[in-house]
Amino acid sequence: MAANSRLTIAVHALAWLALAQRQGRDQLTSDQVAASVNTNPVIIRRSLGDLRRAGLVSVRHGPGAGWSLARPPEEISLEEVYDAVERDPLFGMHHTEPNLECPVGKGIRPALGSIYGGAEQALRRELARTSIADVLRQTLRAG
Amino acid sequence: MAANSRLTIAVHALAWLALAQRQGRDQLTSDQVAASVNTNPVIIRRSLGDLRRAGLVSVRHGPGAGWSLARPPEEISLEEVYDAVERDPLFGMHHTEPNLECPVGKGIRPALGSIYGGAEQALRRELARTSIADVLRQTLRAG
DNA sequence: CTGGCTGTAACGTCATCTGTTACAGGAGGT
DNA sequence: ACCTCCTGTAACAGATGACGTTACAGCCAG
């Protein structure tokens, strides 16, 4: 798959918001987040926009504005972040409809659909075990 | 991520080989597999080439040539197929190096690396529970 | 009202995947 | 040894999507 960095960007932004909050800075602008992630502020706004629609962060407009966590970092799991930023299923089906004359072509899609569903659930269960607070703790230990 | 259909193509081809084998047809050419998947034979050769390098199928050249399973379908797990056809990690890191002045930017990559590793392992463990024989069974039941 | 920041559209660039054509190379049957 | 069939792979076109950038409308505290 494509090396998709959306989850990385979102988790990085959330961890940075969690650290800033702990340090008493309640808001961060997209420019400030972008400076840590080292990318363009618009990328951050797009990512945090997804997280806002999922209810994980909130935003304040006007001067002195910025982003903050909508919940304590212990209560934000990577599964929720994954759901917020990842739209497409993990594995894609055939681009063109398989040959329905062939017994394999006829039944393969529902069979794979259920198998892929189980695999995605296993992935989510694992991501659910880690919170933004966990990520921040491991990040500060590694740094 | 990109809707990547490589795993789907490979599993479809293997299930079709397994069914053909059960019906007494020991070899299938890439044209015959392509007719069931409904794609170009070169796509099939590329996919089966990955599986051959992983030791899951074998190929015979010359006239009357074609592909066949290198092992019984009960002993080929989707985890092996996944490893054979999927080169990139599931989640990508930042495109540009994060800001190392920031404590989050400094430690986020090793932290995420270990978390992503655990998530990929959970995915693989789930894929390991299903064999090509299982896929074929479910496919024929669904068809 | 004003200044600062968000939200989003529009666009370019780049990488990747699928699909296609073309052709060199290997191996069994004669 | 030759033929013939099929594999293996390079080269290319088109589509898709991600990232990055610029630009601008909208919103709101002061």
CSV table of C-alpha atoms (C1' of nucleotides) in Angstrom, one decimal:
chain,number,residue,atom,x,y,z
A,1,MET,CA,0.0,0.0,0.0
A,2,ALA,CA,0.9,2.8,-0.4
A,3,ALA,CA,3.0,4.4,2.2
A,4,ASN,CA,0.3,6.5,3.7
A,5,SER,CA,1.4,9.0,6.3
A,6,ARG,CA,-2.0,10.3,7.3
A,7,LEU,CA,-2.1,8.4,10.6
A,8,THR,CA,1.4,9.5,11.4
A,9,ILE,CA,0.6,13.2,10.8
A,10,ALA,CA,-2.6,13.0,12.9
A,11,VAL,CA,-1.0,11.1,15.8
A,12,HIS,CA,2.0,13.5,15.8
A,13,ALA,CA,-0.3,16.5,15.9
A,14,LEU,CA,-2.4,15.0,18.8
A,15,ALA,CA,0.7,14.1,20.8
A,16,TRP,CA,2.0,17.6,20.4
A,17,LEU,CA,-1.3,19.1,21.5
A,18,ALA,CA,-1.3,16.8,24.5
A,19,LEU,CA,2.2,17.9,25.5
A,20,ALA,CA,1.4,21.6,25.0
A,21,GLN,CA,-1.7,21.2,27.1
A,22,ARG,CA,0.3,19.6,29.9
A,23,GLN,CA,2.7,22.6,29.7
A,24,GLY,CA,-0.2,25.0,30.1
A,25,ARG,CA,-0.5,26.1,26.5
A,26,ASP,CA,-4.2,25.4,25.8
A,27,GLN,CA,-4.2,26.2,22.1
A,28,LEU,CA,-1.9,25.6,19.2
A,29,THR,CA,-2.3,27.2,15.8
A,30,SER,CA,-1.9,25.1,12.6
A,31,ASP,CA,1.4,27.0,12.0
A,32,GLN,CA,2.8,25.9,15.3
A,33,VAL,CA,1.8,22.3,14.8
A,34,ALA,CA,3.2,22.4,11.2
A,35,ALA,CA,6.5,23.6,12.6
A,36,SER,CA,6.9,20.4,14.6
A,37,VAL,CA,5.7,18.0,11.9
A,38,ASN,CA,7.8,20.0,9.4
A,39,THR,CA,5.1,20.4,6.7
A,40,ASN,CA,2.7,22.9,5.4
A,41,PRO,CA,0.0,24.3,7.7
A,42,VAL,CA,-2.7,23.4,5.2
A,43,ILE,CA,-1.8,19.7,5.6
A,44,ILE,CA,-2.3,20.1,9.4
A,45,ARG,CA,-5.6,21.8,9.0
A,46,ARG,CA,-6.8,19.1,6.7
A,47,SER,CA,-5.7,16.4,9.2
A,48,LEU,CA,-7.1,18.2,12.3
A,49,GLY,CA,-10.3,18.9,10.3
A,50,ASP,CA,-10.8,15.1,10.1
A,51,LEU,CA,-10.1,14.8,13.8
A,52,ARG,CA,-12.5,17.6,14.6
A,53,ARG,CA,-15.3,15.9,12.6
A,54,ALA,CA,-14.6,12.8,14.6
A,55,GLY,CA,-14.9,14.8,17.8
A,56,LEU,CA,-11.3,14.3,18.9
A,57,VAL,CA,-10.2,18.0,18.8
A,58,SER,CA,-11.9,21.3,19.0
A,59,VAL,CA,-11.0,24.6,17.4
A,60,ARG,CA,-11.4,28.2,18.3
A,61,HIS,CA,-11.5,31.0,15.7
A,62,GLY,CA,-10.5,34.6,16.0
A,63,PRO,CA,-7.2,35.9,17.3
A,64,GLY,CA,-5.6,33.8,20.0
A,65,ALA,CA,-7.3,30.9,18.2
A,66,GLY,CA,-6.1,27.4,17.7
A,67,TRP,CA,-6.6,23.7,18.3
A,68,SER,CA,-7.0,21.7,21.5
A,69,LEU,CA,-7.8,18.2,22.5
A,70,ALA,CA,-11.5,17.6,23.0
A,71,ARG,CA,-10.8,14.9,25.5
A,72,PRO,CA,-8.0,13.9,27.8
A,73,PRO,CA,-5.2,12.1,25.9
A,74,GLU,CA,-5.8,8.9,27.9
A,75,GLU,CA,-9.2,8.6,26.4
A,76,ILE,CA,-8.2,9.0,22.7
A,77,SER,CA,-7.2,5.7,21.2
A,78,LEU,CA,-5.3,5.2,18.0
A,79,GLU,CA,-8.3,3.2,16.7
A,80,GLU,CA,-10.4,6.4,16.8
A,81,VAL,CA,-7.6,8.3,15.0
A,82,TYR,CA,-7.4,5.6,12.4
A,83,ASP,CA,-11.2,5.7,11.8
A,84,ALA,CA,-11.1,9.5,11.6
A,85,VAL,CA,-8.3,9.8,8.9
A,86,GLU,CA,-8.5,6.6,7.0
A,87,ARG,CA,-11.4,6.3,4.6
A,88,ASP,CA,-10.5,3.4,2.3
A,89,PRO,CA,-10.6,-0.2,3.3
A,90,LEU,CA,-7.3,-1.8,3.9
A,91,PHE,CA,-7.4,-4.2,0.9
A,92,GLY,CA,-9.0,-3.4,-2.4
A,93,MET,CA,-11.1,-5.7,-4.5
A,94,HIS,CA,-10.6,-6.4,-8.2
A,95,HIS,CA,-10.6,-3.3,-10.4
A,96,THR,CA,-12.7,-5.0,-12.9
A,97,GLU,CA,-15.5,-7.5,-12.1
A,98,PRO,CA,-14.1,-11.1,-12.1
A,99,ASN,CA,-15.4,-13.6,-14.6
A,100,LEU,CA,-18.8,-14.8,-13.1
A,101,GLU,CA,-18.7,-17.9,-15.3
A,102,CYS,CA,-15.9,-19.2,-13.2
A,103,PRO,CA,-16.9,-20.6,-9.8
A,104,VAL,CA,-14.0,-18.8,-8.2
A,105,GLY,CA,-14.8,-15.5,-9.9
A,106,LYS,CA,-18.4,-15.8,-8.8
A,107,GLY,CA,-17.9,-16.3,-5.1
A,108,ILE,CA,-14.5,-14.7,-4.4
A,109,ARG,CA,-15.6,-11.2,-3.5
A,110,PRO,CA,-18.0,-12.0,-0.7
A,111,ALA,CA,-15.5,-14.5,0.7
A,112,LEU,CA,-12.7,-12.1,0.7
A,113,GLY,CA,-14.9,-9.3,2.0
A,114,SER,CA,-15.6,-11.3,5.1
A,115,ILE,CA,-11.9,-12.3,5.5
A,116,TYR,CA,-10.7,-8.8,5.0
A,117,GLY,CA,-13.3,-7.5,7.5
A,118,GLY,CA,-11.9,-9.8,10.2
A,119,ALA,CA,-8.3,-8.7,9.4
A,120,GLU,CA,-9.3,-5.0,9.7
A,121,GLN,CA,-11.0,-5.7,13.0
A,122,ALA,CA,-7.9,-7.4,14.4
A,123,LEU,CA,-5.9,-4.3,13.3
A,124,ARG,CA,-8.3,-2.0,15.0
A,125,ARG,CA,-8.3,-4.1,18.2
A,126,GLU,CA,-4.6,-3.7,18.4
A,127,LEU,CA,-4.7,0.1,17.7
A,128,ALA,CA,-7.4,0.4,20.4
A,129,ARG,CA,-4.9,-0.7,23.0
A,130,THR,CA,-2.8,2.4,22.6
A,131,SER,CA,-3.8,6.0,23.5
A,132,ILE,CA,-2.4,9.3,22.7
A,133,ALA,CA,-1.1,9.5,26.2
A,134,ASP,CA,0.8,6.2,25.6
A,135,VAL,CA,2.2,7.6,22.4
A,136,LEU,CA,3.4,10.7,24.1
A,137,ARG,CA,5.0,8.8,27.0
A,138,GLN,CA,6.9,6.5,24.5
A,139,THR,CA,7.8,9.5,22.4
A,140,LEU,CA,9.4,11.4,25.3
A,141,ARG,CA,11.2,8.3,26.5
A,142,ALA,CA,12.6,7.7,23.0
A,143,GLY,CA,13.6,11.3,22.4
B,1,MET,CA,-4.2,3.8,1.6
B,2,ALA,CA,-4.5,3.3,-1.6
B,3,ALA,CA,-7.0,0.6,-2.5
B,4,ASN,CA,-4.4,-2.0,-3.3
B,5,SER,CA,-5.7,-5.1,-5.0
B,6,ARG,CA,-2.5,-7.1,-5.0
B,7,LEU,CA,-3.5,-9.4,-2.2
B,8,THR,CA,-6.9,-9.9,-3.9
B,9,ILE,CA,-5.3,-10.8,-7.3
B,10,ALA,CA,-2.9,-13.2,-5.7
B,11,VAL,CA,-5.5,-15.0,-3.5
B,12,HIS,CA,-7.8,-15.3,-6.5
B,13,ALA,CA,-5.1,-16.9,-8.6
B,14,LEU,CA,-4.2,-19.3,-5.8
B,15,ALA,CA,-7.8,-20.3,-5.1
B,16,TRP,CA,-8.3,-21.0,-8.8
B,17,LEU,CA,-5.1,-23.1,-9.0
B,18,ALA,CA,-6.3,-25.0,-6.0
B,19,LEU,CA,-9.7,-25.7,-7.6
B,20,ALA,CA,-8.1,-26.7,-10.9
B,21,GLN,CA,-5.8,-29.1,-9.1
B,22,ARG,CA,-8.7,-30.7,-7.4
B,23,GLN,CA,-10.4,-31.1,-10.7
B,24,GLY,CA,-7.3,-32.9,-12.1
B,25,ARG,CA,-5.9,-30.0,-14.1
B,26,ASP,CA,-2.4,-29.8,-12.8
B,27,GLN,CA,-1.2,-26.7,-14.7
B,28,LEU,CA,-2.9,-23.4,-15.6
B,29,THR,CA,-1.3,-20.8,-17.9
B,30,SER,CA,-1.3,-17.1,-17.1
B,31,ASP,CA,-3.9,-16.7,-19.8
B,32,GLN,CA,-6.3,-19.1,-18.1
B,33,VAL,CA,-5.9,-17.5,-14.7
B,34,ALA,CA,-6.3,-14.1,-16.3
B,35,ALA,CA,-9.6,-15.2,-17.8
B,36,SER,CA,-11.0,-15.8,-14.3
B,37,VAL,CA,-9.6,-12.7,-12.7
B,38,ASN,CA,-10.6,-10.7,-15.8
B,39,THR,CA,-7.4,-8.9,-16.3
B,40,ASN,CA,-4.2,-9.0,-18.4
B,41,PRO,CA,-2.0,-12.1,-18.4
B,42,VAL,CA,1.0,-9.9,-17.5
B,43,ILE,CA,-0.6,-8.8,-14.3
B,44,ILE,CA,-1.0,-12.4,-13.4
B,45,ARG,CA,2.5,-13.3,-14.3
B,46,ARG,CA,3.8,-10.4,-12.1
B,47,SER,CA,1.7,-11.6,-9.2
B,48,LEU,CA,2.5,-15.3,-9.6
B,49,GLY,CA,6.1,-14.3,-10.0
B,50,ASP,CA,6.0,-12.8,-6.5
B,51,LEU,CA,4.4,-16.0,-5.2
B,52,ARG,CA,7.0,-18.1,-7.0
B,53,ARG,CA,9.9,-16.2,-5.3
B,54,ALA,CA,8.2,-16.9,-2.0
B,55,GLY,CA,8.0,-20.6,-2.8
B,56,LEU,CA,4.2,-20.8,-2.9
B,57,VAL,CA,3.8,-21.8,-6.6
B,58,SER,CA,6.0,-23.4,-9.1
B,59,VAL,CA,6.1,-22.9,-12.9
B,60,ARG,CA,6.9,-25.1,-15.8
B,61,HIS,CA,8.1,-23.8,-19.1
B,62,GLY,CA,7.7,-25.0,-22.7
B,63,PRO,CA,4.5,-26.2,-24.3
B,64,GLY,CA,1.9,-27.5,-22.0
B,65,ALA,CA,3.5,-25.3,-19.4
B,66,GLY,CA,1.8,-23.3,-16.6
B,67,TRP,CA,1.5,-22.7,-12.9
B,68,SER,CA,0.7,-25.0,-10.0
B,69,LEU,CA,0.7,-24.8,-6.2
B,70,ALA,CA,4.0,-25.7,-4.6
B,71,ARG,CA,2.2,-26.9,-1.5
B,72,PRO,CA,-1.2,-28.3,-0.6
B,73,PRO,CA,-3.7,-25.4,-0.3
B,74,GLU,CA,-4.3,-26.2,3.4
B,75,GLU,CA,-0.7,-25.2,4.1
B,76,ILE,CA,-0.7,-21.9,2.4
B,77,SER,CA,-1.8,-19.1,4.7
B,78,LEU,CA,-2.9,-15.6,3.7
B,79,GLU,CA,-0.1,-14.3,5.9
B,80,GLU,CA,2.4,-15.8,3.5
B,81,VAL,CA,0.6,-14.4,0.5
B,82,TYR,CA,0.5,-11.0,2.2
B,83,ASP,CA,4.3,-11.2,2.8
B,84,ALA,CA,4.9,-12.3,-0.7
B,85,VAL,CA,3.0,-9.5,-2.5
B,86,GLU,CA,3.1,-6.6,-0.1
B,87,ARG,CA,6.4,-4.8,0.1
B,88,ASP,CA,5.7,-1.5,1.9
B,89,PRO,CA,4.8,-1.2,5.6
B,90,LEU,CA,1.2,-0.6,6.4
B,91,PHE,CA,1.6,2.9,7.7
B,92,GLY,CA,4.1,5.4,6.4
B,93,MET,CA,6.2,7.8,8.4
B,94,HIS,CA,6.6,11.5,7.7
B,95,HIS,CA,7.7,12.4,4.2
B,96,THR,CA,10.0,15.0,5.6
B,97,GLU,CA,12.0,14.6,8.8
B,98,PRO,CA,10.1,16.1,11.7
B,99,ASN,CA,11.5,19.0,13.7
B,100,LEU,CA,14.1,17.5,16.0
B,101,GLU,CA,14.1,20.6,18.2
B,102,CYS,CA,10.6,19.7,19.3
B,103,PRO,CA,10.5,16.9,21.9
B,104,VAL,CA,7.6,15.3,20.0
B,105,GLY,CA,9.4,15.6,16.6
B,106,LYS,CA,12.5,14.0,18.2
B,107,GLY,CA,11.0,10.8,19.6
B,108,ILE,CA,7.8,10.3,17.6
B,109,ARG,CA,9.3,8.1,14.8
B,110,PRO,CA,10.8,5.3,17.0
B,111,ALA,CA,7.6,5.3,19.2
B,112,LEU,CA,5.4,5.0,16.2
B,113,GLY,CA,7.6,2.4,14.6
B,114,SER,CA,7.2,0.1,17.5
B,115,ILE,CA,3.4,0.7,17.7
B,116,TYR,CA,3.0,0.2,14.0
B,117,GLY,CA,5.0,-3.0,14.2
B,118,GLY,CA,2.6,-4.4,16.8
B,119,ALA,CA,-0.4,-3.5,14.6
B,120,GLU,CA,1.1,-5.2,11.6
B,121,GLN,CA,1.8,-8.3,13.7
B,122,ALA,CA,-1.8,-8.4,14.8
B,123,LEU,CA,-2.9,-8.2,11.2
B,124,ARG,CA,-0.6,-11.0,10.2
B,125,ARG,CA,-1.7,-13.2,13.0
B,126,GLU,CA,-5.3,-12.8,11.8
B,127,LEU,CA,-4.4,-13.5,8.2
B,128,ALA,CA,-2.4,-16.6,9.3
B,129,ARG,CA,-5.6,-18.1,10.6
B,130,THR,CA,-7.0,-18.5,7.0
B,131,SER,CA,-5.6,-20.8,4.3
B,132,ILE,CA,-6.1,-20.9,0.6
B,133,ALA,CA,-8.2,-24.0,1.2
B,134,ASP,CA,-10.4,-22.0,3.6
B,135,VAL,CA,-10.8,-19.3,1.0
B,136,LEU,CA,-11.8,-21.8,-1.7
B,137,ARG,CA,-14.3,-23.4,0.6
B,138,GLN,CA,-15.9,-20.0,1.5
B,139,THR,CA,-15.8,-19.0,-2.2
B,140,LEU,CA,-17.7,-22.0,-3.4
B,141,ARG,CA,-20.2,-21.7,-0.7
B,142,ALA,CA,-20.8,-18.0,-1.5
B,143,GLY,CA,-20.9,-18.6,-5.3
C,1,DC,C1',-14.1,47.2,12.5
C,2,DT,C1',-9.9,44.9,12.3
C,3,DG,C1',-6.4,41.4,12.6
C,4,DG,C1',-5.5,36.7,12.9
C,5,DC,C1',-6.5,32.3,12.1
C,6,DT,C1',-9.5,28.6,10.1
C,7,DG,C1',-11.7,26.2,6.1
C,8,DT,C1',-11.4,25.0,1.5
C,9,DA,C1',-10.9,25.3,-3.4
C,10,DA,C1',-7.6,25.0,-7.2
C,11,DC,C1',-3.5,23.5,-9.0
C,12,DG,C1',1.2,21.4,-9.8
C,13,DT,C1',4.2,17.6,-8.8
C,14,DC,C1',5.3,13.1,-7.8
C,15,DA,C1',4.8,8.3,-6.9
C,16,DT,C1',2.3,4.1,-7.6
C,17,DC,C1',-0.8,0.9,-9.7
C,18,DT,C1',-3.1,-1.2,-13.5
C,19,DG,C1',-3.1,-2.3,-18.1
C,20,DT,C1',-1.0,-2.9,-22.7
C,21,DT,C1',2.5,-4.0,-26.2
C,22,DA,C1',6.6,-6.0,-27.4
C,23,DC,C1',10.2,-9.2,-27.3
C,24,DA,C1',14.1,-12.1,-25.4
C,25,DG,C1',14.6,-16.7,-23.3
C,26,DG,C1',13.6,-21.4,-21.6
C,27,DA,C1',11.9,-26.1,-22.2
C,28,DG,C1',9.2,-30.1,-23.9
C,29,DG,C1',7.8,-32.7,-28.1
C,30,DT,C1',9.0,-34.1,-32.6
D,1,DA,C1',18.4,-29.4,-33.4
D,2,DC,C1',14.3,-27.2,-34.3
D,3,DC,C1',9.5,-25.4,-33.3
D,4,DT,C1',6.3,-23.9,-30.7
D,5,DC,C1',4.2,-22.4,-26.6
D,6,DC,C1',4.5,-20.0,-22.7
D,7,DT,C1',7.2,-17.4,-19.2
D,8,DG,C1',9.8,-13.2,-17.6
D,9,DT,C1',10.5,-8.5,-18.0
D,10,DA,C1',11.2,-4.0,-20.0
D,11,DA,C1',8.9,0.1,-21.6
D,12,DC,C1',5.2,3.0,-21.8
D,13,DA,C1',0.4,5.2,-21.3
D,14,DG,C1',-3.4,6.5,-18.3
D,15,DA,C1',-5.6,6.9,-13.9
D,16,DT,C1',-5.5,7.7,-9.3
D,17,DG,C1',-4.3,9.7,-5.0
D,18,DA,C1',-1.1,12.0,-1.7
D,19,DC,C1',1.6,15.9,-0.6
D,20,DG,C1',2.6,20.5,-1.0
D,21,DT,C1',1.6,25.4,-2.2
D,22,DT,C1',-1.0,29.6,-3.1
D,23,DA,C1',-5.0,32.1,-2.7
D,24,DC,C1',-9.1,33.7,-0.7
D,25,DA,C1',-13.6,33.7,1.8
D,26,DG,C1',-15.4,33.2,6.6
D,27,DC,C1',-15.4,33.7,11.3
D,28,DC,C1',-14.7,35.7,15.8
D,29,DA,C1',-12.2,37.9,20.0
D,30,DG,C1',-11.0,42.4,21.3
